[in-house]
Amino acid sequence: MNSSQRQEVKLSWEDPVTSEYQNLLVQIPIALGRQLNQMPGEIAQRQVSRVVLNSSAVSRYHALIDWENNSCVIRDRNSKNGILINGQRRKNTILESGDVIEIGPYEIIITWGGDNKKSIFETNRSQIFFNPITNSLDSESEGIPSVVTTASESDRFPPPEFATPLQVSLQDIYTSGLSVDEIDYLTIGAGIGSFVFVDCLRIFGVTADKIIALGIDRKPYSRYKQLCLNSQIPLKERLRSNSDSCPDNIWGFPSYAWREAWHDLLRLRLFDAIGNLWQVFAEPTLAQTYTPRAGNVFDSIDREIKRIGWEKMYRYGRVLAIRKTTDGRYAIAYSRGTRDKRERAFLIANYLYLATGYPAIKFLPDLQAYREETQDFQSVVNAYEAHDYVYENLKKRGGTVLIRGRGIVASRIIQRIYETRRDNPNIGVIHLMRSPKPKGNQFKKAERFVENHFEFQPFNWPKACWGGDLRFQLERADSQQRQSLIADWGGTTTAARKDWRDTIDEGLREGWYKIEFGQVEKVEKEADFLITYIKNKNFKSTIHLQTDYIIDATGLDADVKVSPLLNDLVTHYNLPLNFAGRLAVSNDFEIEQMRNSTGKIYAAGAITLGGPYAAVDSFLGLQYTALRAIESLAASRSPGLKKLSPLNSFQQWLKWLNNRSPDE
Amino acid sequence: MTPTLLGRWQTRIVLFATVGALFTLPFALGIVGPDASGIPFLVLFYLALLGLIWDVLYNYLQQFRWDRDWPAVFQLIAGLWEAIFFSYLVEFIDLPGLEPGVPLQWFAIHYSLVWLGMFAATHTLMRILFPYWRFNGGQLF
Ligand SMILES: Cc1cc2nc3c(=O)[nH]c(=O)nc-3n(C[C@H](O)[C@H](O)[C@H](O)COP(=O)(O)OP(=O)(O)OC[C@H]3O[C@@H](n4cnc5c(N)ncnc54)[C@H](O)[C@@H]3O)c2cc1C
């Protein structure tokens, strides 16, 4: 590139908080840093493009990209943590199109000239939706429609009364002739988040007849279990979850490790029992972190389902719209029909708790494009889709798999392939990563541990995010600081399990597992193979990788606007979203703009990421959310809810222990 | 666990005043140990006081850990360290009310019981009585 051309360059990166793709077309010179006003607005009478990167690992004015002797050069501005170019530490260096600049948790790709054409990563729709009827991932589904339109306008649902006014009147709803029920507490989703909330309500004194959980699956863990099984966590496998993170037990005692130890002891497996207890005693420093088996977690939830009478409170339904009512409550329009039979109804509730989980599954745009073009849904899959046949075929015929993403799901898939290789050693893995990872995230005095380009952390956030000083820090922070903190603590990590680390070492040594770096240009089908074209930094040219399968293990996140229900709510009431594009909630998880005299709406789970709490999408985080919401409800004297004194809490715990109903 | 400094202090004071006092009572009444006296309670008081200072150090060390946590095994090491430090301290310094030469074996028994009781309480009773406690870094108020 020539300086006289004043060409635009493109900076693109994956947002460390939401993992959405960001693209910026800017003119050189470019300043990169944490604070706008610390970066120069002009250099030698040329306007500077200032790019703000929010993270404490980024210095206020971190680096400058400018022309020097007709080359594009990046200079480190005495930053505290330095810069990496294509994984190598550099002070000053000449940049080439396609180079990866790493600053703190940001991995920015710079491109110009012919490389600058609109990238496939700029397409909008790159998700897989859950089928509204079956609730399983369905690449042809469009998600839950927010309005069911039928032939005649009078048959519209939700009815026209829901269309414009901010409040609907009860009278209008009753005259519709459809079934209407009234309830004090309603939770939407009926997944793990809803279950934990209902469990807390019951323990805090609310009787089952005051609660409804509305959702598509009878079991609260149905969707979760499906995602676990698809992403290769069979029931006997261990989750990535803390021992005292128990969705069936708000106290976290006895934790899963204690229960497992007890179970082993009864079967006279003394060493196993001691092993489990040693793990929770010494983790994560002297022992590998204990995590419960998936099957044990589901069984424990089943027991709690019975104990609290979940089945009496659960109701099948797909929620289409939520409106404030003129009497200070909320009207919920939902469909409870099946494919063949249409049935609609309303619920009127005083308090709402939204826990609808992931609106959709993220799918890499180049893979989405490949699928749309070829209609091949078999060889290119998302790790969260059912894809067991891939391993069956590999077992029979061998082959090569390309894995994208380096988080926990990638680890599972490698484990599964490792196991399959025992039956057929002719299986290879190419692990494609965008850039090398020589160094982990930094936060103040601590740094995350890295090995073989995997970044390790016992859980998906540093532990103190759940209930330590990091939780308080985030809660106190303003929106901009929150963005920086979440960028520092989050990112793609996996658990430092010894078996996984050994597998990677073994695979690298034996050559069946390879790591490649580069950015994908496109994926095509040639003969019987998939060809992934990547820009490879070492060869400075396009190379192609030939594989039989591609598995996208990059992530789950999706914007709340992807959910028709939430999108309708956000647009109808003009609700603010936080910097991560999720629902803005108060420190006790209320959507304050939805307050309707005494009526309140709370939100939990992934739809609140970017707010006062980092670990919202976890068992323990969902329990925290439920406790905060209940504390706030109790303060406003909502029906049947009592503050839990230490004595009450102890009595409730004894009931849990003896498997007796909370209201006995 | 992931305690905050405030949480460490509050939990320490509460546990010393309850579990600690309970386990000290038999020693003070002379049911266990040499003879009935207020000394075991004085020892308990000094241990708690020193502990509040140690907590500042532990909290500082925690900042170097990525997870900002405090594994149970660290609780044990800290407990041993506090005991050793205290037994040397009474050897060499006259703490008001404590004469040098506190019988070491009785101190060891008293201290171990108090420590075990408090360790067990942080992993069981505190969680059962105060469901918010573990989410608040050990803060109760
Ligand atoms: C593979 C995997 C492993 C995980 N492992 C762990 C772990 O080990 N430990 C941990 O703490 N966390 C883990 N998590 C994270 C988290 O705890 C779970 O995802 C958990 O299920 C989140 O609960 P939720 O209630 O937010 O969502 P879900 O459990 O998914 O429930 C949401 C429900 O809402 C329903 N819904 C959505 N829209 C509507 C509508 N309009 N009308 C009616 N119903 C609707 C959906 O059908 C769904 O059933 C894991 C997540 C995944 C995907």
mmCIF file of C-alpha atoms and ligand atoms in Angstrom, chain A residues 130-132 134-136 144-145 187-196 214-233 238-242 245-247 291-292 294 297 315-321 333-335 353-359 361 383-384 408-409 412 459-460 466 556 563-566 604-607 615-622, ligand 1:
data_model
loop_
_atom_site.group_PDB
_atom_site.id
_atom_site.type_symbol
_atom_site.label_atom_id
_atom_site.label_comp_id
_atom_site.label_asym_id
_atom_site.label_seq_id
_atom_site.Cartn_x
_atom_site.Cartn_y
_atom_site.Cartn_z
ATOM 1 C CA PHE A 130 -34.805 -23.744 18.164
ATOM 2 C CA ASN A 131 -37.868 -25.260 16.546
ATOM 3 C CA PRO A 132 -40.896 -23.713 18.294
ATOM 4 C CA THR A 134 -40.074 -29.560 19.099
ATOM 5 C CA ASN A 135 -37.757 -27.150 20.986
ATOM 6 C CA SER A 136 -34.739 -28.781 19.397
ATOM 7 C CA ILE A 144 -40.892 -18.598 17.385
ATOM 8 C CA PRO A 145 -43.015 -16.199 15.375
ATOM 9 C CA THR A 187 -42.046 -17.457 35.069
ATOM 10 C CA ILE A 188 -41.553 -17.729 31.327
ATOM 11 C CA GLY A 189 -39.227 -20.369 29.902
ATOM 12 C CA ALA A 190 -39.604 -23.168 32.461
ATOM 13 C CA GLY A 191 -35.931 -24.078 31.966
ATOM 14 C CA ILE A 192 -33.230 -24.212 34.625
ATOM 15 C CA GLY A 193 -33.476 -20.493 35.427
ATOM 16 C CA SER A 194 -37.239 -20.709 35.957
ATOM 17 C CA PHE A 195 -36.868 -23.854 38.008
ATOM 18 C CA VAL A 196 -34.337 -22.307 40.350
ATOM 19 C CA LEU A 214 -44.844 -21.544 31.313
ATOM 20 C CA GLY A 215 -42.658 -23.244 28.745
ATOM 21 C CA ILE A 216 -42.284 -25.786 26.002
ATOM 22 C CA ASP A 217 -40.647 -28.655 27.858
ATOM 23 C CA ARG A 218 -42.047 -30.608 30.761
ATOM 24 C CA LYS A 219 -38.651 -31.114 32.372
ATOM 25 C CA PRO A 220 -36.748 -27.965 33.297
ATOM 26 C CA TYR A 221 -33.505 -29.470 32.089
ATOM 27 C CA SER A 222 -34.785 -30.717 28.707
ATOM 28 C CA ARG A 223 -33.123 -28.108 26.558
ATOM 29 C CA TYR A 224 -29.981 -28.075 28.640
ATOM 30 C CA LYS A 225 -29.705 -31.845 28.506
ATOM 31 C CA GLN A 226 -30.171 -31.851 24.750
ATOM 32 C CA LEU A 227 -27.396 -29.266 24.317
ATOM 33 C CA CYS A 228 -25.151 -31.292 26.624
ATOM 34 C CA LEU A 229 -25.746 -34.532 24.754
ATOM 35 C CA ASN A 230 -25.267 -32.899 21.367
ATOM 36 C CA SER A 231 -22.056 -31.225 22.444
ATOM 37 C CA GLN A 232 -20.691 -34.572 23.606
ATOM 38 C CA ILE A 233 -21.384 -34.539 27.324
ATOM 39 C CA ARG A 238 -18.554 -34.500 34.110
ATOM 40 C CA LEU A 239 -19.864 -30.993 33.532
ATOM 41 C CA ARG A 240 -17.909 -27.789 33.950
ATOM 42 C CA SER A 241 -19.599 -26.778 37.122
ATOM 43 C CA ASN A 242 -18.698 -26.139 40.712
ATOM 44 C CA SER A 245 -23.424 -25.090 42.320
ATOM 45 C CA CYS A 246 -26.533 -27.220 42.792
ATOM 46 C CA PRO A 247 -29.726 -26.179 40.975
ATOM 47 C CA THR A 291 -17.128 -31.235 38.730
ATOM 48 C CA PRO A 292 -20.332 -33.273 38.966
ATOM 49 C CA ALA A 294 -24.281 -34.628 34.180
ATOM 50 C CA VAL A 297 -27.296 -33.230 38.262
ATOM 51 C CA ARG A 315 -47.909 -25.314 32.056
ATOM 52 C CA TYR A 316 -47.191 -25.982 28.402
ATOM 53 C CA GLY A 317 -47.134 -22.909 26.202
ATOM 54 C CA ARG A 318 -45.182 -20.772 23.758
ATOM 55 C CA VAL A 319 -45.297 -17.164 24.822
ATOM 56 C CA LEU A 320 -45.956 -14.724 22.006
ATOM 57 C CA ALA A 321 -46.295 -11.345 23.688
ATOM 58 C CA ALA A 333 -50.566 -14.098 25.197
ATOM 59 C CA TYR A 334 -49.476 -17.661 24.563
ATOM 60 C CA SER A 335 -50.155 -20.537 22.303
ATOM 61 C CA TYR A 353 -39.675 -13.735 35.783
ATOM 62 C CA LEU A 354 -38.220 -14.090 32.287
ATOM 63 C CA ALA A 355 -35.764 -16.952 31.836
ATOM 64 C CA THR A 356 -35.899 -17.862 28.185
ATOM 65 C CA GLY A 357 -32.279 -18.979 27.771
ATOM 66 C CA TYR A 358 -30.329 -18.590 24.556
ATOM 67 C CA PRO A 359 -32.498 -17.094 21.839
ATOM 68 C CA ILE A 361 -27.205 -20.665 18.577
ATOM 69 C CA ALA A 383 -21.330 -28.601 17.871
ATOM 70 C CA TYR A 384 -24.687 -27.982 19.567
ATOM 71 C CA ILE A 408 -14.834 -26.094 26.341
ATOM 72 C CA VAL A 409 -16.912 -27.566 23.523
ATOM 73 C CA ARG A 412 -15.237 -32.247 24.417
ATOM 74 C CA PHE A 459 -15.246 -22.260 35.057
ATOM 75 C CA ASN A 460 -16.367 -19.784 32.433
ATOM 76 C CA TRP A 466 -20.035 -15.602 41.553
ATOM 77 C CA LEU A 556 -23.762 -19.890 21.968
ATOM 78 C CA SER A 563 -35.907 -13.831 20.102
ATOM 79 C CA PRO A 564 -39.236 -12.674 18.633
ATOM 80 C CA LEU A 565 -40.776 -12.485 22.103
ATOM 81 C CA LEU A 566 -38.009 -10.309 23.530
ATOM 82 C CA ALA A 604 -32.399 -14.060 34.342
ATOM 83 C CA GLY A 605 -29.798 -15.934 32.357
ATOM 84 C CA ALA A 606 -27.936 -15.207 29.137
ATOM 85 C CA ILE A 607 -30.418 -12.473 28.200
ATOM 86 C CA ALA A 615 -21.901 -15.369 35.571
ATOM 87 C CA VAL A 616 -25.607 -15.001 34.747
ATOM 88 C CA ASP A 617 -25.610 -18.081 32.554
ATOM 89 C CA SER A 618 -24.666 -20.710 35.113
ATOM 90 C CA PHE A 619 -26.456 -22.735 37.783
ATOM 91 C CA LEU A 620 -24.997 -20.738 40.631
ATOM 92 C CA GLY A 621 -25.538 -17.468 38.790
ATOM 93 C CA LEU A 622 -29.177 -18.365 38.198
HETATM 94 C C1 LIG C 1 -23.684 -27.528 26.746
HETATM 95 C C2 LIG C 1 -23.861 -26.633 27.938
HETATM 96 C C3 LIG C 1 -23.274 -26.971 29.138
HETATM 97 C C4 LIG C 1 -23.440 -26.159 30.258
HETATM 98 N N1 LIG C 1 -22.864 -26.562 31.403
HETATM 99 C C5 LIG C 1 -23.044 -25.847 32.520
HETATM 100 C C6 LIG C 1 -22.494 -26.292 33.743
HETATM 101 O O1 LIG C 1 -21.857 -27.328 33.801
HETATM 102 N N2 LIG C 1 -22.673 -25.551 34.857
HETATM 103 C C7 LIG C 1 -23.384 -24.387 34.821
HETATM 104 O O2 LIG C 1 -23.519 -23.744 35.864
HETATM 105 N N3 LIG C 1 -23.915 -23.938 33.670
HETATM 106 C C8 LIG C 1 -23.786 -24.643 32.517
HETATM 107 N N4 LIG C 1 -24.351 -24.180 31.346
HETATM 108 C C9 LIG C 1 -24.993 -22.876 31.316
HETATM 109 C C10 LIG C 1 -26.411 -22.771 31.886
HETATM 110 O O3 LIG C 1 -26.440 -23.139 33.229
HETATM 111 C C11 LIG C 1 -27.459 -23.570 31.147
HETATM 112 O O4 LIG C 1 -27.451 -23.215 29.804
HETATM 113 C C12 LIG C 1 -28.876 -23.380 31.690
HETATM 114 O O5 LIG C 1 -29.716 -24.273 31.022
HETATM 115 C C13 LIG C 1 -29.413 -21.977 31.494
HETATM 116 O O6 LIG C 1 -30.727 -21.906 32.008
HETATM 117 P P1 LIG C 1 -31.848 -20.946 31.392
HETATM 118 O O7 LIG C 1 -33.066 -21.088 32.218
HETATM 119 O O8 LIG C 1 -31.274 -19.591 31.234
HETATM 120 O O9 LIG C 1 -32.124 -21.500 29.940
HETATM 121 P P2 LIG C 1 -32.762 -22.919 29.498
HETATM 122 O O10 LIG C 1 -32.503 -23.949 30.518
HETATM 123 O O11 LIG C 1 -32.332 -23.142 28.111
HETATM 124 O O12 LIG C 1 -34.319 -22.632 29.532
HETATM 125 C C14 LIG C 1 -34.945 -21.682 28.721
HETATM 126 C C15 LIG C 1 -36.262 -22.253 28.261
HETATM 127 O O13 LIG C 1 -37.079 -21.171 27.797
HETATM 128 C C16 LIG C 1 -37.901 -21.668 26.756
HETATM 129 N N5 LIG C 1 -38.400 -20.552 25.956
HETATM 130 C C17 LIG C 1 -37.701 -19.635 25.243
HETATM 131 N N6 LIG C 1 -38.541 -18.776 24.632
HETATM 132 C C18 LIG C 1 -39.798 -19.116 24.993
HETATM 133 C C19 LIG C 1 -41.106 -18.618 24.695
HETATM 134 N N7 LIG C 1 -41.273 -17.563 23.918
HETATM 135 N N8 LIG C 1 -42.155 -19.245 25.233
HETATM 136 C C20 LIG C 1 -42.015 -20.324 26.038
HETATM 137 N N9 LIG C 1 -40.810 -20.848 26.344
HETATM 138 C C21 LIG C 1 -39.719 -20.253 25.831
HETATM 139 C C22 LIG C 1 -36.974 -22.579 25.984
HETATM 140 O O14 LIG C 1 -37.715 -23.500 25.277
HETATM 141 C C23 LIG C 1 -36.138 -23.217 27.092
HETATM 142 O O15 LIG C 1 -36.657 -24.481 27.421
HETATM 143 C C24 LIG C 1 -24.194 -24.962 30.190
HETATM 144 C C25 LIG C 1 -24.776 -24.636 28.983
HETATM 145 C C26 LIG C 1 -24.636 -25.452 27.870
HETATM 146 C C27 LIG C 1 -25.280 -25.071 26.600
#
